[in-house]
Amino acid sequence: MGKKFFIKTFGCQMNFNDSERIRGILRTLGYEPTDRWEEADLILLNTCTIREKPDQKVLSHIGEYKKIKEKNPNALIAVSGCLAQRAGWELVQKAPAIDIMFSSFNMHQLPELINQAQAGYKAVAILDAPPEDEDKVWDFPVERDNPFCAYVTIIKGCDKNCTYCVVPRTRGKERSRSLESILDEVRKLVDDGVREVHLLGQNVTAWGKDLEKPIPFSELLYEVSKIEGVERIRFTTGHPIDLTDDIIEAMADIPQVCNALHLPFQAGSNRILELMDRKYTKEFYLERISKLKETVPDIALSTDIIVGFPTETEEDFEHTLDVVRQVEFEQIFSFKFSPRPGTPAENMEGQVPDEVKTQRMSRLLELQKAIMSKLAKRYEGTVQEVLVEEIKEDRKAVGRTTTNRWATFTADPSLLGKIVKVKVQKATPFNLECELLEVVR
Ligand code: SAH
Ligand code: SF4
Ligand code: F3S
């Protein structure tokens, strides 16, 4: 019987892409996936530590998964990702059932770590900085669930050091992946049938600055678009300060670049933005949004917002609501400020009580709900291009518009993976009910 692995992933898209790479590595070692942890020989938790909640979830999961060792004493429990990088041995002391630990710095070392653990050693490989040979990780295959849309990591780490954020500590300094390595992966993906590539990084718009011969991110967009078979390009996440005019113009100019952008603003008050060290003002952010809306017509915008940063007053929070009102995002992801160990904001004076955060959060969501209903209505009667990602038994097709909205309609199974034109009949904030018009390509 072959060995089986079970992976549970927390956190952002970067972490999901890392898990896809880890799955690929495990396949090369002869492991097969299972979706039941009870029958796994290797259980891996790819963790996140962006806020306090995910930290707690990991510990409670390990508490459950360690029961596996009663039935299968040779089963291994591995913890990877950002919590592993931040907490290291401290986490192993809290949860001694952990056999293997590594982070996004050294996923390529997993084969040796498994050997060590099988020999009975605790294989904890948490490094202070990424090792010299970290690029070896690109040589391993990725195993994806979605045959048509693929993530491609283009830059690791972050140099921004926002005062609330743990990412620079868990993912290290910015390291751009080489142009050739990225294009190679995209070519392979297209050969495999992928039609949409989603370029990933904590700060994709900073890509290329640290290369031996610096290349602007907009150039990467052009290069990827030239690969035959790439029908759609998305990228996440951009930092407003690096969203230069050439990128906005490339978005408008390259037909394959989707009509959507996730651009976190975090807070509307200039005083809070300064305390966060975000390096821009409310006015700067709104100017970038105007430029985007002018240059890329009908662009769908989404954002991240932190509520209740230390010292946030009612007046500060009003500025956040004001940005939301002015921009009219299609989607917002809002989070209560969560103090992270070792970050400057952890012990800042003026921590905001939880009741206040909860109350502000619900006001924000109330406002957003109204905006989303209004924006959804604008879709009704329009014609949209959709990439068909799934067709269920009753010919119910599901796909996304270039503005990243889910659309459903009736279609023949042969249209799977095709880009089609649909007419929107009924729009709600989370779904567009459509009628199929024609196949585009
Ligand atoms: N690199 C991306 C986002 C990374 S983390 C960027 O800078 O835009 C994803 C989101 O988590 C952030 O945008 C922020 O809104 C939220 N976040 C990060 N640290 C947080 C903290 N300490 N408390 C609450 N939310 C946080
Ligand atoms: Fe964190 Fe700021 Fe970097 Fe985003 S830009 S990952 S919020 S430090
Ligand atoms: Fe979490 Fe690490 Fe992503 S902390 S949000 S998994 S970069």
XYZ file of C-alpha atoms and ligand atoms in Angstrom:
482
model
C 0.000 0.000 0.000
C 1.281 3.460 -0.912
C 1.616 6.139 1.725
C -1.036 8.802 2.079
C -0.857 12.480 2.961
C -3.453 14.915 4.258
C -2.933 18.690 4.075
C -4.852 21.426 5.837
C -4.072 24.958 4.711
C -4.729 28.242 6.497
C -4.149 31.830 5.414
C -3.651 33.623 2.136
C -3.392 32.585 -1.514
C 0.410 32.447 -1.186
C 0.006 29.764 1.426
C -2.453 27.886 -0.793
C 0.049 27.992 -3.631
C 2.766 26.747 -1.250
C 0.478 23.849 -0.333
C 0.055 23.057 -4.025
C 3.854 22.903 -4.311
C 4.109 20.753 -1.157
C 1.528 18.375 -2.644
C 3.697 18.170 -5.760
C 6.782 17.397 -3.635
C 4.928 14.678 -1.728
C 3.766 13.112 -4.994
C 7.362 12.863 -6.185
C 8.067 10.923 -2.953
C 5.297 8.451 -3.802
C 2.646 9.779 -1.423
C -1.006 9.829 -2.518
C -3.492 12.420 -1.260
C -6.405 11.595 1.026
C -9.129 13.844 2.332
C -9.466 11.841 5.560
C -6.770 12.619 8.099
C -7.598 9.423 9.957
C -6.057 7.355 7.175
C -2.979 9.512 6.492
C 0.661 8.565 7.063
C 1.630 12.230 6.954
C -0.583 15.038 8.222
C 0.616 18.498 7.287
C -0.743 21.803 8.552
C 0.340 24.770 6.460
C -0.242 27.584 8.921
C -0.926 31.297 9.033
C -0.279 33.729 11.855
C -1.602 36.983 10.465
C -4.077 37.342 13.346
C -4.516 35.596 16.676
C -7.431 33.384 15.625
C -5.540 31.249 13.084
C -2.833 30.595 15.712
C -5.367 29.092 18.078
C -6.970 26.989 15.339
C -3.642 25.313 14.578
C -3.132 24.180 18.177
C -6.623 22.763 18.413
C -6.158 20.881 15.137
C -2.884 19.344 16.282
C -4.707 18.282 19.464
C -7.152 16.354 17.297
C -4.752 14.997 14.683
C -2.300 13.572 17.209
C -4.849 10.813 17.929
C -3.649 9.306 14.648
C -0.555 8.023 16.452
C -2.653 5.686 18.607
C -3.711 3.799 15.479
C -0.644 4.353 13.353
C 2.464 4.984 15.493
C 4.554 5.685 12.390
C 2.298 8.511 11.211
C 4.042 11.892 11.036
C 2.658 15.315 11.897
C 4.229 18.239 10.054
C 3.700 21.966 10.555
C 4.815 24.460 7.926
C 4.105 28.053 6.990
C 4.052 31.338 8.820
C 3.198 30.199 12.350
C 5.995 27.623 12.124
C 8.417 30.359 11.055
C 7.304 32.749 13.803
C 6.985 30.347 16.718
C 9.536 27.590 15.869
C 10.560 25.436 18.822
C 8.158 27.275 21.105
C 5.335 25.680 19.124
C 6.964 22.225 19.314
C 7.109 22.610 23.094
C 3.398 23.445 23.190
C 2.561 20.591 20.824
C 5.185 17.825 21.151
C 3.247 15.668 18.684
C 4.883 17.718 15.913
C 7.524 15.632 14.085
C 8.450 17.949 11.226
C 8.610 21.700 10.959
C 9.694 23.988 8.144
C 8.510 27.204 6.531
C 8.064 28.830 3.137
C 11.865 29.389 3.191
C 12.711 25.718 2.846
C 9.834 23.717 1.388
C 12.388 22.098 -0.933
C 13.991 20.421 2.108
C 10.831 18.445 2.880
C 12.170 15.141 1.441
C 15.172 15.185 3.828
C 12.998 16.256 6.747
C 10.683 13.307 6.200
C 13.716 10.976 6.196
C 14.958 12.464 9.467
C 11.571 12.121 11.110
C 11.211 8.545 9.894
C 14.569 7.822 11.542
C 13.056 9.018 14.816
C 14.453 12.559 15.052
C 12.468 15.767 15.466
C 12.984 17.390 12.087
C 12.635 21.062 12.961
C 14.226 23.215 10.254
C 13.323 26.789 11.075
C 15.960 29.114 9.631
C 16.634 32.791 10.392
C 16.634 33.658 6.705
C 15.893 31.889 3.425
C 18.715 29.525 2.413
C 20.824 30.216 -0.703
C 19.301 27.313 -2.588
C 15.651 28.239 -1.964
C 15.028 28.526 -5.720
C 15.278 24.735 -5.944
C 11.652 24.730 -4.890
C 10.636 25.793 -8.421
C 11.988 22.514 -9.798
C 9.263 20.554 -8.031
C 5.856 20.113 -9.669
C 2.683 21.716 -8.318
C -0.535 19.825 -7.894
C -3.605 21.974 -8.493
C -7.333 21.427 -8.004
C -8.486 23.874 -10.654
C -7.437 22.725 -14.154
C -8.031 26.119 -15.798
C -6.913 28.764 -13.283
C -3.477 28.571 -11.696
C -1.568 30.533 -9.094
C 2.028 31.453 -9.894
C 4.162 32.874 -7.091
C 6.362 35.648 -8.521
C 7.774 37.342 -5.436
C 8.326 36.167 -1.895
C 8.581 38.189 1.299
C 7.860 41.831 1.976
C 10.014 44.897 2.684
C 7.204 47.192 3.723
C 7.180 46.622 7.490
C 3.692 47.931 8.215
C 3.691 48.263 12.002
C 0.842 45.774 12.591
C 2.065 43.047 10.261
C 3.916 39.833 10.954
C 4.581 38.928 7.298
C 8.068 40.479 6.934
C 9.053 38.316 9.920
C 7.496 35.119 8.613
C 8.319 35.428 4.909
C 11.515 37.453 5.017
C 12.780 40.148 2.682
C 11.453 40.669 -0.829
C 12.907 38.178 -3.325
C 11.672 38.396 -6.893
C 11.539 35.157 -8.817
C 13.463 35.434 -12.086
C 11.578 36.349 -15.250
C 12.679 33.124 -16.959
C 11.540 30.926 -14.084
C 8.111 32.603 -14.055
C 7.659 32.388 -17.827
C 8.779 28.745 -17.807
C 6.127 27.860 -15.267
C 3.447 29.777 -17.168
C 4.377 27.962 -20.418
C 4.082 24.601 -18.668
C 0.746 25.552 -17.161
C -0.654 26.573 -20.537
C 0.531 23.273 -22.021
C -1.433 21.594 -19.228
C -4.633 23.404 -20.237
C -4.512 26.390 -17.879
C -6.157 29.513 -19.306
C -5.996 31.951 -16.389
C -2.804 32.703 -14.453
C -2.914 34.492 -11.145
C 0.426 36.073 -10.236
C 0.986 36.033 -6.501
C 3.036 37.785 -3.869
C 2.588 39.792 -0.674
C 3.490 42.772 -2.764
C 3.468 41.838 -6.465
C 3.756 45.421 -7.663
C 7.280 45.497 -6.182
C 8.331 42.586 -8.419
C 11.565 43.032 -10.342
C 13.105 45.834 -8.292
C 15.634 43.546 -6.600
C 16.675 41.590 -9.706
C 20.264 41.933 -10.864
C 18.891 43.821 -13.847
C 15.725 45.442 -12.467
C 12.562 44.970 -14.558
C 9.297 46.841 -13.953
C 6.275 44.740 -12.976
C 4.367 46.163 -15.971
C 6.959 44.508 -18.231
C 6.236 41.157 -16.596
C 2.545 41.619 -17.416
C 3.454 42.166 -21.087
C 5.794 39.153 -21.120
C 3.192 36.831 -19.598
C 0.527 38.099 -22.006
C 2.755 37.204 -24.989
C 2.672 33.510 -24.081
C 0.301 31.826 -26.484
C -2.665 30.336 -24.637
C -2.713 32.733 -21.673
C -6.258 34.068 -21.864
C -6.460 35.816 -18.516
C -4.013 37.372 -16.065
C -4.759 38.382 -12.483
C -2.354 39.572 -9.801
C -2.566 39.877 -6.005
C -1.669 41.821 -3.866
C -0.504 45.231 -4.923
C 0.627 47.924 -2.516
C -0.807 51.361 -3.410
C 2.604 53.016 -3.217
C 4.035 50.715 -5.924
C 0.996 50.986 -8.204
C 2.739 53.213 -10.703
C 1.145 54.682 -13.846
C 2.897 52.185 -16.123
C 1.128 49.323 -14.305
C -2.270 50.992 -14.589
C -1.634 51.665 -18.282
C -0.523 48.065 -18.853
C -3.748 46.870 -17.226
C -5.733 48.916 -19.725
C -3.513 48.043 -22.661
C -3.200 44.256 -22.272
C -6.488 42.559 -23.138
C -5.673 39.466 -21.059
C -5.288 41.420 -17.804
C -8.562 41.079 -15.925
C -10.716 44.027 -15.049
C -10.209 43.655 -11.318
C -7.776 44.826 -8.680
C -7.382 44.113 -4.991
C -5.783 47.188 -3.461
C -5.752 47.231 0.350
C -6.069 50.661 1.957
C -6.293 49.490 5.609
C -7.470 52.816 7.061
C -8.792 56.171 5.890
C -7.308 58.469 8.512
C -3.908 59.947 7.656
C -2.901 59.861 11.315
C -3.618 56.119 11.512
C -1.975 55.452 8.123
C 1.158 57.091 9.483
C 1.071 55.011 12.665
C 0.698 51.944 10.424
C 3.658 53.170 8.335
C 1.701 52.551 5.145
C 3.690 55.286 3.328
C 0.674 56.926 1.645
C -2.190 59.239 2.570
C -5.925 58.948 2.054
C -5.612 61.521 -0.744
C -2.850 59.546 -2.480
C -4.914 56.360 -2.319
C -8.018 58.076 -3.705
C -5.950 59.620 -6.511
C -4.658 56.131 -7.524
C -8.273 54.889 -7.527
C -9.388 57.786 -9.762
C -6.565 57.056 -12.165
C -7.544 53.360 -12.213
C -11.216 54.118 -12.814
C -10.389 56.568 -15.616
C -7.859 54.330 -17.307
C -9.479 50.902 -16.871
C -13.222 51.412 -17.444
C -15.567 49.276 -15.289
C -12.718 48.002 -13.142
C -13.891 46.005 -10.108
C -12.039 47.039 -6.973
C -11.646 45.192 -3.711
C -9.713 45.999 -0.565
C -8.561 45.067 2.951
C -9.417 47.201 5.968
C -8.216 47.041 9.574
C -10.707 48.263 12.165
C -9.641 49.456 15.611
C -5.920 50.073 15.112
C -4.448 51.496 18.363
C -5.709 55.055 19.094
C -8.343 54.906 16.300
C -11.019 57.467 17.221
C -14.544 57.834 15.933
C -13.307 60.601 13.658
C -10.506 58.403 12.266
C -12.983 55.617 11.597
C -15.272 58.062 9.742
C -12.413 58.529 7.229
C -12.393 54.764 6.619
C -16.149 54.837 5.966
C -15.614 57.836 3.702
C -13.114 55.944 1.509
C -15.520 53.004 1.274
C -18.338 55.363 0.239
C -16.216 57.174 -2.346
C -14.581 54.151 -3.985
C -17.544 51.731 -3.920
C -15.552 48.493 -3.701
C -17.175 45.356 -5.061
C -15.760 43.494 -2.103
C -14.060 44.354 1.169
C -12.189 42.132 3.592
C -12.243 43.733 7.016
C -10.381 42.625 10.093
C -10.325 43.702 13.710
C -6.812 44.792 14.619
C -5.051 41.862 16.279
C -1.766 42.568 18.099
C 0.984 40.327 16.699
C 4.004 39.284 18.738
C 7.127 41.270 17.917
C 5.439 43.933 15.775
C 5.663 47.639 16.702
C 1.866 47.949 17.026
C 1.653 45.079 19.512
C 2.253 47.267 22.527
C 1.273 50.668 21.167
C -0.650 52.803 23.607
C -4.343 53.327 23.022
C -5.419 49.748 22.219
C -9.085 49.864 21.217
C -11.539 47.757 23.286
C -13.037 44.777 21.508
C -16.632 46.078 21.850
C -15.652 49.218 19.950
C -13.967 47.160 17.204
C -17.058 44.958 16.913
C -19.375 47.935 16.741
C -17.259 49.713 14.075
C -16.938 46.535 12.090
C -20.698 46.063 11.931
C -21.173 49.660 10.779
C -18.606 49.091 8.047
C -20.292 45.880 6.914
C -23.703 47.540 6.931
C -22.417 50.262 4.610
C -20.720 47.707 2.359
C -23.893 45.626 2.100
C -25.754 48.593 0.652
C -22.928 49.329 -1.801
C -22.793 45.698 -2.935
C -26.523 45.563 -3.676
C -26.253 48.766 -5.646
C -23.228 47.540 -7.644
C -24.837 44.156 -8.295
C -27.850 45.850 -9.911
C -25.519 47.513 -12.432
C -24.687 44.074 -13.843
C -28.287 43.273 -14.762
C -28.787 43.278 -18.521
C -25.064 43.519 -19.290
C -23.033 41.092 -21.396
C -20.042 39.517 -19.608
C -17.205 37.182 -20.575
C -16.950 34.152 -18.326
C -14.323 31.399 -18.092
C -16.278 28.181 -17.526
C -14.623 26.455 -14.564
C -17.135 23.751 -13.742
C -20.209 22.117 -15.261
C -22.376 20.118 -12.903
C -24.543 17.151 -13.856
C -27.675 19.145 -14.597
C -25.681 21.276 -17.129
C -25.311 24.017 -14.539
C -22.177 25.920 -15.484
C -20.129 27.996 -13.049
C -17.398 30.496 -13.869
C -16.049 33.938 -13.165
C -16.304 37.206 -15.031
C -13.138 39.194 -15.602
C -14.327 41.353 -12.693
C -14.066 38.221 -10.518
C -17.797 37.682 -10.004
C -19.292 34.199 -9.934
C -21.748 33.563 -12.738
C -24.075 30.580 -13.266
C -25.918 29.516 -16.417
C -26.956 26.426 -18.344
C -24.374 25.048 -20.758
C -23.262 21.920 -22.528
C -20.374 20.042 -20.801
C -18.241 20.545 -23.922
C -17.890 24.221 -22.951
C -15.792 23.398 -19.898
C -12.658 25.560 -19.922
C -13.980 27.844 -22.664
C -14.487 31.577 -22.494
C -18.104 32.393 -23.258
C -20.331 35.449 -23.514
C -23.339 35.522 -21.211
C -26.138 37.977 -20.539
C -26.849 38.756 -16.882
C -30.490 38.217 -15.982
C -30.465 38.531 -12.227
C -27.638 39.879 -10.070
C -27.155 39.446 -6.347
C -23.986 40.453 -4.463
C -22.609 36.901 -4.655
C -23.925 35.500 -7.914
C -24.915 36.509 -11.409
C -27.660 34.386 -12.949
C -27.004 34.451 -16.669
C -28.062 33.202 -20.065
C -25.441 31.786 -22.454
C -25.004 33.828 -25.647
C -21.979 32.445 -27.509
C -18.581 30.801 -27.212
C -15.762 33.319 -27.631
C -12.702 31.023 -27.642
N 0.469 42.003 1.556
C -0.852 42.346 1.564
C -1.709 41.763 2.659
C -1.151 40.826 3.621
S -2.059 40.316 4.980
C -0.930 43.839 1.649
O -0.109 44.482 2.226
O -1.873 44.355 1.163
C -3.740 40.413 4.537
C -4.513 41.413 5.337
O -4.561 41.063 6.701
C -3.900 42.813 5.359
O -4.186 43.521 4.205
C -4.544 43.408 6.587
O -5.765 44.025 6.278
C -4.793 42.204 7.477
N -3.898 42.209 8.631
C -2.547 42.088 8.624
N -2.061 42.166 9.886
C -3.134 42.332 10.704
C -3.297 42.483 12.106
N -2.259 42.489 12.927
N -4.556 42.627 12.598
C -5.630 42.630 11.763
N -5.527 42.498 10.441
C -4.304 42.348 9.901
Fe 2.238 43.129 5.721
Fe 2.374 45.619 4.936
Fe 3.899 43.774 3.779
Fe 1.294 43.758 3.363
S 2.722 45.378 2.758
S 2.551 42.012 3.851
S 0.465 44.441 5.293
S 4.040 44.468 5.879
Fe -0.920 34.215 6.861
Fe 1.554 34.024 6.174
Fe -0.262 34.495 4.350
S 0.796 34.951 7.998
S -1.782 35.640 5.463
S -0.081 32.674 5.544
S 1.793 35.303 4.410
